[in-house]
Short mmCIF file of C-alpha atoms and ligand atoms in Angstrom, two decimals:
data_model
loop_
_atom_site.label_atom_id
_atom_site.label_comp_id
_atom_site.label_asym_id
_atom_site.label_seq_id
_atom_site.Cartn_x
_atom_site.Cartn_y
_atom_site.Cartn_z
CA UNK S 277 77.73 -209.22 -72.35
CA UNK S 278 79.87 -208.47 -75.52
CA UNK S 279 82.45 -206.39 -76.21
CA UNK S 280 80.69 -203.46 -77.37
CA UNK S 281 78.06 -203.42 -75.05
CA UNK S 282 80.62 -203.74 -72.12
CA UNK S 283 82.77 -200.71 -73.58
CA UNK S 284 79.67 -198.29 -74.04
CA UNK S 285 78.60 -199.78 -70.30
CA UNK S 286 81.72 -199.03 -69.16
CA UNK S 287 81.72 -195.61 -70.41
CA UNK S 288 78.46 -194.68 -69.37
CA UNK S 289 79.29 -195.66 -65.95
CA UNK S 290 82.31 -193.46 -65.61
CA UNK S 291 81.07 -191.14 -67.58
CA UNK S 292 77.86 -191.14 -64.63
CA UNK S 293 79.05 -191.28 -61.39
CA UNK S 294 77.07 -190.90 -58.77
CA UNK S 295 73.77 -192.01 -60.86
CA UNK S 296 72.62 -195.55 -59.70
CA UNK S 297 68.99 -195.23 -61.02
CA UNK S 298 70.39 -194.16 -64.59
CA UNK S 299 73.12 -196.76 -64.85
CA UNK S 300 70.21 -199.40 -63.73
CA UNK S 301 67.87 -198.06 -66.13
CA UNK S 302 71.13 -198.19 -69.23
CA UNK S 303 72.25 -201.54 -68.20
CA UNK S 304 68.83 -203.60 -68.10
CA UNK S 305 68.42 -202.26 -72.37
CA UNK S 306 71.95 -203.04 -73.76
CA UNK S 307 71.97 -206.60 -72.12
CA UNK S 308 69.16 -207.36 -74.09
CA UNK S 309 70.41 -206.01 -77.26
CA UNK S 310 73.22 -208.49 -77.21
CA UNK S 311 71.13 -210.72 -79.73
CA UNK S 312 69.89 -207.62 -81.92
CA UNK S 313 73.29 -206.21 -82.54
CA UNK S 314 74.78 -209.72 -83.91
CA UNK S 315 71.80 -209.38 -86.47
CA UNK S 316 72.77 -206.05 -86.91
CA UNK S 317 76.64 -204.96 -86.96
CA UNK S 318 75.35 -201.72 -88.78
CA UNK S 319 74.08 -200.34 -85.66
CA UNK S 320 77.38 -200.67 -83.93
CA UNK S 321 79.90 -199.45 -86.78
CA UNK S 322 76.90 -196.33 -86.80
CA UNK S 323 77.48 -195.31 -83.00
CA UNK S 324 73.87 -196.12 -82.15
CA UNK S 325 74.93 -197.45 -78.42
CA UNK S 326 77.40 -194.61 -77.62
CA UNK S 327 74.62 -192.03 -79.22
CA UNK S 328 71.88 -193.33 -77.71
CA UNK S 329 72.79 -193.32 -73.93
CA UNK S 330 73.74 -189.89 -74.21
CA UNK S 331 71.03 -187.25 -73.81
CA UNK S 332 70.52 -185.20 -76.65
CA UNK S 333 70.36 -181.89 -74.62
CA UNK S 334 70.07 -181.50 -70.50
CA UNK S 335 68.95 -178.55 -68.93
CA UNK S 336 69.47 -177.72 -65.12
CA UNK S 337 68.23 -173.99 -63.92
CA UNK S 338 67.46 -172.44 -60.80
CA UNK S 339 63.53 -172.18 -59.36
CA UNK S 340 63.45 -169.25 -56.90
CA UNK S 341 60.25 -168.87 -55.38
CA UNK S 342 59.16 -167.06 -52.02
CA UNK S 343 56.80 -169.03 -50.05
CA UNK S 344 53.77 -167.72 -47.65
CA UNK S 345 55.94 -166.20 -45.26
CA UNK S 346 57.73 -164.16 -47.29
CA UNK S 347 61.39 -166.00 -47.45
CA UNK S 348 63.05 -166.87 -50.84
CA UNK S 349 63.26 -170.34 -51.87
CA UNK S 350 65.58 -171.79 -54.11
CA UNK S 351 64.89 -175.35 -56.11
CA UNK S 352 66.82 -176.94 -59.14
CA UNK S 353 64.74 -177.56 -62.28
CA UNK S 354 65.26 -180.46 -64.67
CA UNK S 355 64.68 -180.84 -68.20
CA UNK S 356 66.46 -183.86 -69.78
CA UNK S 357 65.87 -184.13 -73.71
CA UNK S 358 67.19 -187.38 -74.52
CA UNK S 359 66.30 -188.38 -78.04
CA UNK S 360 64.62 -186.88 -80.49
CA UNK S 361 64.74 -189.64 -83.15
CA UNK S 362 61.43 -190.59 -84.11
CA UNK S 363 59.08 -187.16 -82.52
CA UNK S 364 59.14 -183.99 -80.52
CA UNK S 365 60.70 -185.13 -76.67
CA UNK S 366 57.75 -186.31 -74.91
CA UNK S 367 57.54 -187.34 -71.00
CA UNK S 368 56.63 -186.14 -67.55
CA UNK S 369 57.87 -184.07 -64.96
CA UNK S 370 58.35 -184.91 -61.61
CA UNK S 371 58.43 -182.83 -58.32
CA UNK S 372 59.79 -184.94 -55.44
CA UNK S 373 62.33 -184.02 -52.75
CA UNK S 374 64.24 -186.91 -54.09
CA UNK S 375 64.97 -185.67 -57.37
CA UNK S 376 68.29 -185.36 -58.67
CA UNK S 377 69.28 -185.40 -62.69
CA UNK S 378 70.32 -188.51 -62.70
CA UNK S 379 66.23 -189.64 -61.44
CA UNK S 380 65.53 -187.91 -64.66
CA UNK S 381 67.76 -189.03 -66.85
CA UNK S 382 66.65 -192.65 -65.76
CA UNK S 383 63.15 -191.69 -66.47
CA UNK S 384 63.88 -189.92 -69.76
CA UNK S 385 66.17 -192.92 -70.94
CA UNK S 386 63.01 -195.29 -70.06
CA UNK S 387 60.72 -192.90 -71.88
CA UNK S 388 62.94 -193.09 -74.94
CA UNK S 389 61.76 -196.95 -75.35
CA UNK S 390 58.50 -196.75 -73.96
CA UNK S 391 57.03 -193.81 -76.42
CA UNK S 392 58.52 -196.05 -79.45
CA UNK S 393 56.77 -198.74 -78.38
CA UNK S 394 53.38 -197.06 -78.53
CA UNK S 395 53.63 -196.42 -82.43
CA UNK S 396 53.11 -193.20 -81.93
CA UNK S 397 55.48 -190.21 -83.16
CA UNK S 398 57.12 -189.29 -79.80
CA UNK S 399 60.70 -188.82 -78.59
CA UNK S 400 61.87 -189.13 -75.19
CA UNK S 401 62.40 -186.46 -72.53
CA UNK S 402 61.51 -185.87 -68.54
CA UNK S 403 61.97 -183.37 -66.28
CA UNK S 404 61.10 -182.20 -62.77
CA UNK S 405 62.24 -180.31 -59.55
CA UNK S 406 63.64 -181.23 -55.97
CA UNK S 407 60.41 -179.10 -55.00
CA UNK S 408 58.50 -181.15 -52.12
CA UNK S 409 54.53 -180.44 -53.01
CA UNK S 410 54.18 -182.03 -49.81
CA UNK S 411 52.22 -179.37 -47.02
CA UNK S 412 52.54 -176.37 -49.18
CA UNK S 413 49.87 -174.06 -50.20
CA UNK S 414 47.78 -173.78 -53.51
CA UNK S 415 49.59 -170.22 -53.77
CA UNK S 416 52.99 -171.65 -53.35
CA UNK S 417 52.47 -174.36 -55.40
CA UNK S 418 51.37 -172.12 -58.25
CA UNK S 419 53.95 -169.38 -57.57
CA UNK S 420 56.31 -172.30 -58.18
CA UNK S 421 55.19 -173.47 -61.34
CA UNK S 422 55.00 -170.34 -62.69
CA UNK S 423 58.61 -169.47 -61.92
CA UNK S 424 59.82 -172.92 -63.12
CA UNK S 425 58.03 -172.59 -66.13
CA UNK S 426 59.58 -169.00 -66.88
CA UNK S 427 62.93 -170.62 -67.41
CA UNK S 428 61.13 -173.82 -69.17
CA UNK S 429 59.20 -172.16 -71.89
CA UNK S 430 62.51 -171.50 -73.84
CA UNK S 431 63.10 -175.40 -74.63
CA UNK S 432 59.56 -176.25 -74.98
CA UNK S 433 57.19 -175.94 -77.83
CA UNK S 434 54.31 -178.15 -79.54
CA UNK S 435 56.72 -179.65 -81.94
CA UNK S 436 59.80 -179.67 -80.14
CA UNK S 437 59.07 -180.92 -76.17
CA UNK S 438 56.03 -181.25 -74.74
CA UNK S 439 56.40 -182.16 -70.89
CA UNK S 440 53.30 -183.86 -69.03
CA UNK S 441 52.48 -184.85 -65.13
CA UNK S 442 54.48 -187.56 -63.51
CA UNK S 443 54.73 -188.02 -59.27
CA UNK S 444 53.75 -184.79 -57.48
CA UNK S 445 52.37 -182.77 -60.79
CA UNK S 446 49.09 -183.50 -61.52
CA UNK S 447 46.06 -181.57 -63.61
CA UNK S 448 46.75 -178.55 -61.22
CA UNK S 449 50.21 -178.17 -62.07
CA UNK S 450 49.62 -178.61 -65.73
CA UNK S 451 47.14 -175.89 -65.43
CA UNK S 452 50.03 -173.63 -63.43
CA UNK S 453 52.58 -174.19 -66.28
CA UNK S 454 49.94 -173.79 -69.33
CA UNK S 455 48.79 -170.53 -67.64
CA UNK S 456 52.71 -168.80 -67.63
CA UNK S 457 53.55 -170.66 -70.78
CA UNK S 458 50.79 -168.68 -72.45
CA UNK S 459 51.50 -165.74 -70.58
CA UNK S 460 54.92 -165.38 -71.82
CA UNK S 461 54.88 -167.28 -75.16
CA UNK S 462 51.14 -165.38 -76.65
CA UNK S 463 50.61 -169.26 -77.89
CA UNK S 464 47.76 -171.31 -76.81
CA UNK S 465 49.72 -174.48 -78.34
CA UNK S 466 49.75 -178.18 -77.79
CA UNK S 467 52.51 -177.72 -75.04
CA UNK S 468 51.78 -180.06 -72.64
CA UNK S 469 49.53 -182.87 -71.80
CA UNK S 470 47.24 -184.41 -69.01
CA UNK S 471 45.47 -180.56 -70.00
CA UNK S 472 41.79 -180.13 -68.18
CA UNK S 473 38.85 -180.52 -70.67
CA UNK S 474 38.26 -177.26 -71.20
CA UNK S 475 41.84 -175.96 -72.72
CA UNK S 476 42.77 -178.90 -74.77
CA UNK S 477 42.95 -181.55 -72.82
CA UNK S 478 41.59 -185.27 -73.78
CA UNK S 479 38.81 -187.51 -72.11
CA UNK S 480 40.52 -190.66 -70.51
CA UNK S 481 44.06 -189.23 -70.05
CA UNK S 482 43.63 -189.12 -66.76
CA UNK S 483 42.45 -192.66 -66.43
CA UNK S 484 44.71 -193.62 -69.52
CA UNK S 485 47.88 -195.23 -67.53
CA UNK S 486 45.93 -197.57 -64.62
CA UNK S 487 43.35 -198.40 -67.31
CA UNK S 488 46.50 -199.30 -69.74
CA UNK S 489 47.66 -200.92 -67.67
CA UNK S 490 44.78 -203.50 -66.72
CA UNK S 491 44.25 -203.84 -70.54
CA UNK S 492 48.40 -204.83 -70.94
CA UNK S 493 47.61 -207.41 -68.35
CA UNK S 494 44.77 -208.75 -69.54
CA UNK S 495 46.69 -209.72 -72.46
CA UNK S 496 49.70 -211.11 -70.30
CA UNK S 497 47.21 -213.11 -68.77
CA UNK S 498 44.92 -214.36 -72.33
CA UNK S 499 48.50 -215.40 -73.47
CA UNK S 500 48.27 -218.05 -70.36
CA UNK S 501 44.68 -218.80 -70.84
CA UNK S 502 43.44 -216.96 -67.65
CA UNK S 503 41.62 -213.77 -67.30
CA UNK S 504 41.72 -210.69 -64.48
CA UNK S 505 38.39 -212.37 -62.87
CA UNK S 506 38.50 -213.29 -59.22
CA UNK S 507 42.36 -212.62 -59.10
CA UNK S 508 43.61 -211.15 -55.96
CA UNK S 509 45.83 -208.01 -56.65
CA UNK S 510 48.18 -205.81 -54.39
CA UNK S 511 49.06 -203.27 -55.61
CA UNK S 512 50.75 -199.98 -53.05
CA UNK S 513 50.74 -196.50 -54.63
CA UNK S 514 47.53 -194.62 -54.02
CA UNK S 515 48.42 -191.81 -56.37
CA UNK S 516 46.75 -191.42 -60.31
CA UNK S 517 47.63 -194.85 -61.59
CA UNK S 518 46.77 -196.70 -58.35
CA UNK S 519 43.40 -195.40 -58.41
CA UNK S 520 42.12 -195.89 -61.91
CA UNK S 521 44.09 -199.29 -62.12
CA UNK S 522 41.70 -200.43 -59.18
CA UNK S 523 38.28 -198.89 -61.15
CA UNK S 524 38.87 -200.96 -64.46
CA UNK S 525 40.46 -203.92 -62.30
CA UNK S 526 37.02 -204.09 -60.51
CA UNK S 527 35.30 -203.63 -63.81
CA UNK S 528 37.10 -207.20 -65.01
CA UNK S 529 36.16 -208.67 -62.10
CA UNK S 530 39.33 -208.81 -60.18
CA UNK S 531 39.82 -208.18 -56.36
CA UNK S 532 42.27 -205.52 -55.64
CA UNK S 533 43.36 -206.18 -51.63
CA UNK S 534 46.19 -203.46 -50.78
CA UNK S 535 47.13 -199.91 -51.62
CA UNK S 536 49.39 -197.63 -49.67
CA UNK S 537 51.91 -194.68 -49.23
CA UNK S 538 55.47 -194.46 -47.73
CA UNK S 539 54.15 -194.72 -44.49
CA UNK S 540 52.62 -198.07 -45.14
CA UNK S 541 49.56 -200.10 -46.46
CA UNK S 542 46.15 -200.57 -46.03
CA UNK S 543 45.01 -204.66 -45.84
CA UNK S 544 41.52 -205.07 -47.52
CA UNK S 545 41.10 -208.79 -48.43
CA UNK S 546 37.01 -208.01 -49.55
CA UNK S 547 39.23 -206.10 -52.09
CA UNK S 548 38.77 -201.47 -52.42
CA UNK S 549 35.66 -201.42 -54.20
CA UNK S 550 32.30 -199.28 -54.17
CA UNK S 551 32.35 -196.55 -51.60
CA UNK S 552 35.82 -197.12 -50.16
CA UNK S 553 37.02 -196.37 -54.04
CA UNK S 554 35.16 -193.19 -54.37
CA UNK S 555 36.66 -192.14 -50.94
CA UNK S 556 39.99 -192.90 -52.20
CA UNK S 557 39.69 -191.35 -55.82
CA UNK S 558 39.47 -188.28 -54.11
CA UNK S 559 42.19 -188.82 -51.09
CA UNK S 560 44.99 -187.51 -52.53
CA UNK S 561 44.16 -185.93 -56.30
CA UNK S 562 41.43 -183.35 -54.23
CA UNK S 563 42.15 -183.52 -49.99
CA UNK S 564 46.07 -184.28 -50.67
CA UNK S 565 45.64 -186.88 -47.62
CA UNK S 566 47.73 -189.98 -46.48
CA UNK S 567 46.63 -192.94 -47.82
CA UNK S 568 45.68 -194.37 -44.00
CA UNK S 569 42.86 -192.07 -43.86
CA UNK S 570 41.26 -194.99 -45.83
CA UNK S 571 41.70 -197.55 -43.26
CA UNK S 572 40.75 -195.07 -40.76
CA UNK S 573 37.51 -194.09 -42.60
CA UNK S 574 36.28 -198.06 -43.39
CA UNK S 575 37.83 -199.56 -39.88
CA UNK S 576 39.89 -201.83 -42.40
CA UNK S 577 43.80 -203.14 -41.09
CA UNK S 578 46.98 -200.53 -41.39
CA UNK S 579 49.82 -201.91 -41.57
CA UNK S 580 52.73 -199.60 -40.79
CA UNK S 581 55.99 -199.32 -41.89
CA UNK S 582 55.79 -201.87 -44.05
CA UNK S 583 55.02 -202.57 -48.16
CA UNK S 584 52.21 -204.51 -49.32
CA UNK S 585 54.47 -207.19 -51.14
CA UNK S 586 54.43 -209.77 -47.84
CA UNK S 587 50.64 -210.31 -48.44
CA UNK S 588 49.72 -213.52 -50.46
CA UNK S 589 47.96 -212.43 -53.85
CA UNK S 590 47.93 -213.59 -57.59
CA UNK S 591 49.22 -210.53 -59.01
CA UNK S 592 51.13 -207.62 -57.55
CA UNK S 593 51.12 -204.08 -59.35
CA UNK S 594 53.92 -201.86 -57.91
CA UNK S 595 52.08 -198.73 -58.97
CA UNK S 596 54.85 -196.24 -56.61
CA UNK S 597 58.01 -195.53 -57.81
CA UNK S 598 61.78 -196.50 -58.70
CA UNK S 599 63.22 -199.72 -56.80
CA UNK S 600 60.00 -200.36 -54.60
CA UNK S 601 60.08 -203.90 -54.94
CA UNK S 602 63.45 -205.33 -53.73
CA UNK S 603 64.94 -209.08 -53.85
CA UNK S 604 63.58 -209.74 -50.55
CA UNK S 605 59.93 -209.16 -51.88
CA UNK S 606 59.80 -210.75 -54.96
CA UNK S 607 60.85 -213.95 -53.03
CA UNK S 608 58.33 -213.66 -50.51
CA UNK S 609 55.65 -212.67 -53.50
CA UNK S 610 56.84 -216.30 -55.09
CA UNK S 611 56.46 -217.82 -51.81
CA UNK S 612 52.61 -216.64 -51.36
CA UNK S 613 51.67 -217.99 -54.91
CA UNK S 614 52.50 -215.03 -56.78
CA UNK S 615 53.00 -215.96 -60.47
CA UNK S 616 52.49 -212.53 -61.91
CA UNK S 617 53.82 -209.10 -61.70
CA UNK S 618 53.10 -205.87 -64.02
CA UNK S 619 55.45 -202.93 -63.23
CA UNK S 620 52.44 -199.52 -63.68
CA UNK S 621 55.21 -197.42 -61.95
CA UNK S 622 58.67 -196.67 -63.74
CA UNK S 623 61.41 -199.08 -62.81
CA UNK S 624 59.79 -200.26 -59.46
CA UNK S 625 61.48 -203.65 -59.46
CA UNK S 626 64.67 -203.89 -58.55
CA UNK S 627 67.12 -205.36 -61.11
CA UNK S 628 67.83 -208.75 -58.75
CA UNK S 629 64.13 -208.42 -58.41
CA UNK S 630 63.35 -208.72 -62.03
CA UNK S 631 65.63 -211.17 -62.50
CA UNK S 632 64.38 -213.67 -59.95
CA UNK S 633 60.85 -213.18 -61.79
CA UNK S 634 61.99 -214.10 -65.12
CA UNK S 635 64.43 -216.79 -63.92
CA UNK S 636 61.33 -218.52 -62.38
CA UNK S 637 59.11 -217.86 -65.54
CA UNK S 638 56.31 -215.95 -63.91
CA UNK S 639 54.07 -213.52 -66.24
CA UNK S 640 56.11 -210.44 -65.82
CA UNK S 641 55.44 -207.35 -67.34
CA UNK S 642 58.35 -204.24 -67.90
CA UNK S 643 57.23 -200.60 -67.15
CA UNK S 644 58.25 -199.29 -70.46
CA UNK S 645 55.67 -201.77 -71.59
CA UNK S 646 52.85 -202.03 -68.72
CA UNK S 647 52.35 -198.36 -67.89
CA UNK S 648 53.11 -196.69 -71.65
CA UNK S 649 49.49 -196.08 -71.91
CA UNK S 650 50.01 -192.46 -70.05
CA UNK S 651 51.84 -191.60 -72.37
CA UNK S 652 49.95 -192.61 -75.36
CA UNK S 653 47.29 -191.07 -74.68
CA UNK S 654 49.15 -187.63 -74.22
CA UNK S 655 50.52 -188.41 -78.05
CA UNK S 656 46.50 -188.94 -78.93
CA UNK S 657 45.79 -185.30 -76.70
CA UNK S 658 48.58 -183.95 -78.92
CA UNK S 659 47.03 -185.27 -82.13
CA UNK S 660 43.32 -183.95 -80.89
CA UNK S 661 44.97 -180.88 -80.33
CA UNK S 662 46.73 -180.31 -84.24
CA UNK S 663 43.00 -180.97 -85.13
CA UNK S 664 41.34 -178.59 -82.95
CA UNK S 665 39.14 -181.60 -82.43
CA UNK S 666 38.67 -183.77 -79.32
CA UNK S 667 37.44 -187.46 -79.85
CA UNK S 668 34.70 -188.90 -77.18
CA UNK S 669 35.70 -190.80 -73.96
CA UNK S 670 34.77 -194.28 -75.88
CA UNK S 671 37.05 -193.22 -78.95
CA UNK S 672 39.88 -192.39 -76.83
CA UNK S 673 39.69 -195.26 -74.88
CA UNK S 674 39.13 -198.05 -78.18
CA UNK S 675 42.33 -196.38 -79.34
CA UNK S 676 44.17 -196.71 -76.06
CA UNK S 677 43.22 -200.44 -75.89
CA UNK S 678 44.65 -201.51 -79.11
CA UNK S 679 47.54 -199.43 -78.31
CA UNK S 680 48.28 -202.08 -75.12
CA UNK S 681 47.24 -204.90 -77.09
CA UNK S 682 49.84 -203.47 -80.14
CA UNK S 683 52.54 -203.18 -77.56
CA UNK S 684 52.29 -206.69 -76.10
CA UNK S 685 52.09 -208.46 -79.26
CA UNK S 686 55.29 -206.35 -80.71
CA UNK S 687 56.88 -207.80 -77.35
CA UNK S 688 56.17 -210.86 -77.24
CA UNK S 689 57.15 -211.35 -80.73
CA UNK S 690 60.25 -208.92 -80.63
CA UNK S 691 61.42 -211.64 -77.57
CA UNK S 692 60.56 -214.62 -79.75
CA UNK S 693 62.30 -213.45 -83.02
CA UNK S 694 65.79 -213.03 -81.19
CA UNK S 695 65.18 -216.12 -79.48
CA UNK S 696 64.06 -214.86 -76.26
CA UNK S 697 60.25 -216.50 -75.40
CA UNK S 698 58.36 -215.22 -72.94
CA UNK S 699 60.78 -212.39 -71.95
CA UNK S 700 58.97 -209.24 -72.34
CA UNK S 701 61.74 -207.26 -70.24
CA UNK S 702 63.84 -208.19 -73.44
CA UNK S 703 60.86 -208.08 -76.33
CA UNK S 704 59.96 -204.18 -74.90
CA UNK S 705 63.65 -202.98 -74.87
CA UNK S 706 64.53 -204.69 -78.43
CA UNK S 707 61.34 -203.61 -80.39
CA UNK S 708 61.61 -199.96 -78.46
CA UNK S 709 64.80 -199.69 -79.57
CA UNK S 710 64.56 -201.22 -83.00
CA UNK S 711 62.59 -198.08 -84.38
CA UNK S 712 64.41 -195.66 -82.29
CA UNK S 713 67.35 -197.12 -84.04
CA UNK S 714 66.08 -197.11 -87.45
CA UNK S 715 65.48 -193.67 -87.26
CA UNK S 716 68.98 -192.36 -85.99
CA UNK S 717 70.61 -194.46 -88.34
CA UNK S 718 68.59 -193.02 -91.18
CA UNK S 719 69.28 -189.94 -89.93
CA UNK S 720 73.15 -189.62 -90.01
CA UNK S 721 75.87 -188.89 -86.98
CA UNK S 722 73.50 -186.23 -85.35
O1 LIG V 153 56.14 -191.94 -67.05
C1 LIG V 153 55.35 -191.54 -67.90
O2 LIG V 153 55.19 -192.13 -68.98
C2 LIG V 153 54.60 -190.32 -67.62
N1 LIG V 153 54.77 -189.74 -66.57
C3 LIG V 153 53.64 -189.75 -68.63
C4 LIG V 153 54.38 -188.93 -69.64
C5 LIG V 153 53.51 -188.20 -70.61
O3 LIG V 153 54.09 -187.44 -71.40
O4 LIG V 153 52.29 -188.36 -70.62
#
């Protein structure tokens, strides 16, 4: 590490306490920039580092609700706008128990990189809640979006931040916020994304990350001379990106053998195809069921307690959340014959994790990379939307394709122009950040 990375690394840290996920998320960038900042002193004498790892605006506010019973409920509401360089801050929110700002500061920070790297005009931003969607009613669940989004609508706008779905906020939610953003604002505006069809919101989004996704590693996999057919894949969250990653995986011929929740995995090695897909499209997004129902349903193995990574597969696909995949899995992934792993979820490698991978030279593919399909199709919902237009499923789609194919190629060369091969942790976070860059230093000390 050189100087200035390890001063702006040291700064961030005790600048950060308590933040583990953001600090992870901060370190894994600036050790690859080592090689683009000797190319380019300009970006150090400019700031960029010390400006860059420091959200542009954060925004904490209370969410009081009162829930079927009657009693008031308090949650904490996040909105993190990070950088604003190159678009209007554009990223997810997230409702999990488990949230706390610095979760969203590591997911905004990711986001920063990952929009850039889709071309598209988008800025980085996230935001979410503590809130637990878990066992609560359709009228709680609405009653809390609506208050949330009375305190959001200030810092929001079409062409300033325009949030989206991540874990626990799905096309329901979106249609909660849009609803009291209207309400309050008069404007029936390009807000948010992941909208339903009939107020503004584009074919394929939903299907626009796990689709991405199969199309990034397709190319991961062309590079190599192989193709998705007859590949074995685990994968282990059931939620939006799980389930469309396994329709267009099946589509390419490839066998997809595990998908779970917390609680576990189910074992399928005839791969989740045909009816046992349609029954699990619907598990969570409509009945808001565990993932075991599935095994349950098609008398197919449960394995408890435990995450899908110990079963022997080509590929694995976290397709979860943060730090699902630990040093103790990857190893026993490389010991089954493993030799390739695409992060859909954000950050779900661990960094000793993703360090063994690229140490032994398997395919490995970054999230900011693998999954930034989500989010590039919410910047082609946004551009539908400043039309007043909406483009067919097939146009949407042939866009979102040549998107992936765009961001592995800028990759894979960004990692081979700083001398790098093969690294595509290091190719995403140098060409992300090259543009991002670009911009701020055009831009002046803002
Ligand atoms: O992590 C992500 O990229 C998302 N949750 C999607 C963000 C978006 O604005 O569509």
């Amino acid at each position: 590490m050189s100087q200035a990375i390890k001063e702006v690394m040291d700064q961030v840290t005790s600048r950060n306490p308590h933040e583990p996920e953001f600090l992870q998320a901060v370190k894994e960038v600036l050790e690859s920039l080592q090689p683009v900042l000797e190319k380019h002193p300009e970006f150090i004498e400019a700031g960029i580092l010390e400006r860059i790892v420091e959200p542009e605006r954060q925004i904490i506010f209370r969410v009081p609700w009162v829930d079927d019973q009657g009693k008031v409920r308090v949650n904490r509401g996040y909105r993190v706008q990070f950088n604003s360089a190159i678009g209007p801050y554009k990223g997810g929110i997230r409702f999990h128990p488990s949230v706390t700002l610095g979760t969203i500061k590591f997911l905004g920070f990711e986001q920063i990189f990952k929009n850039s790297l889709t071309g598209l005009p988008i800025g980085g931003g996230k935001g979410g809640s503590d809130f637990d969607p878990r066992g609560k009613s359709q009228g709680e669940v609405m009653r809390f979006c609506q208050s949330f989004m009375t305190e959001l609508y200030r810092y929001i706008g079409a062409d300033i931040d325009v949030p989206a779905g991540d874990i626990g906020v799905g096309a329901r939610e979106i249609g909660y916020f849009y609803g009291q953003y209207k309400r309050i604002t008069t404007l029936f505006e390009g807000v948010l994304t992941g909208k339903g069809l009939t107020w503004g919101g584009s074919l394929a989004r939903p299907e626009a990350t796990g689709y991405g996704t199969v199309y990034f590693l397709e190319e991961m996999l062309k590079a190599r001379g192989e193709s998705l057919q007859d590949k074995s894949i685990a994968i282990s969250g059931y939620g939006n990106v799980g389930t469309f990653f396994i329709q267009k995986a099946n589509q390419c011929g490839a066998k997809v053998i595990t998908i779970g929740d917390e609680n576990g995995y189910v074992y399928d090695p005839d791969g989740i195809k045909d009816e046992k897909l349609d029954f699990l499209m619907d598990l969570w997004v409509v009945h808001r069921r565990p993932a075991k129902d599935l095994a349950d349903k098609f008398g197919l193995q449960w394995v408890s307690g435990k995450r899908p990574w110990e079963v022997a597969c080509d590929i694995a696909v976290p397709t979860a959340t943060q730090n699902e995949l630990d040093l103790e899995n990857a190893k026993q992934l490389l010991s089954n014959g493993c030799t390739c792993v695409a992060e859909a979820a954000n950050m779900p490698c661990t960094a000793e994790a993703v360090n063994l991978f690229l140490e032994k030279q398997i395919l490995f593919g970054p999230a900011k990379a693998v999954n930034a399909g989500g989010v590039a199709t919410s910047a082609l919902e946004m551009t539908q939307n400043s039309m007043r237009y909406s483009w067919t499923f097939e146009e949407v789609d042939t866009k979102l394709k040549s998107i992936m194919g765009n961001i592995y190629r800028n990759a894979s060369q960004a990692a081979q122009d700083y001398g790098l091969e093969g690294n595509l942790v290091a190719g995403a976070n140098i060409a992300g950040f090259l543009k991002v860059a670009q911009a701020m230093l055009a831009q002046g000390v803002v």
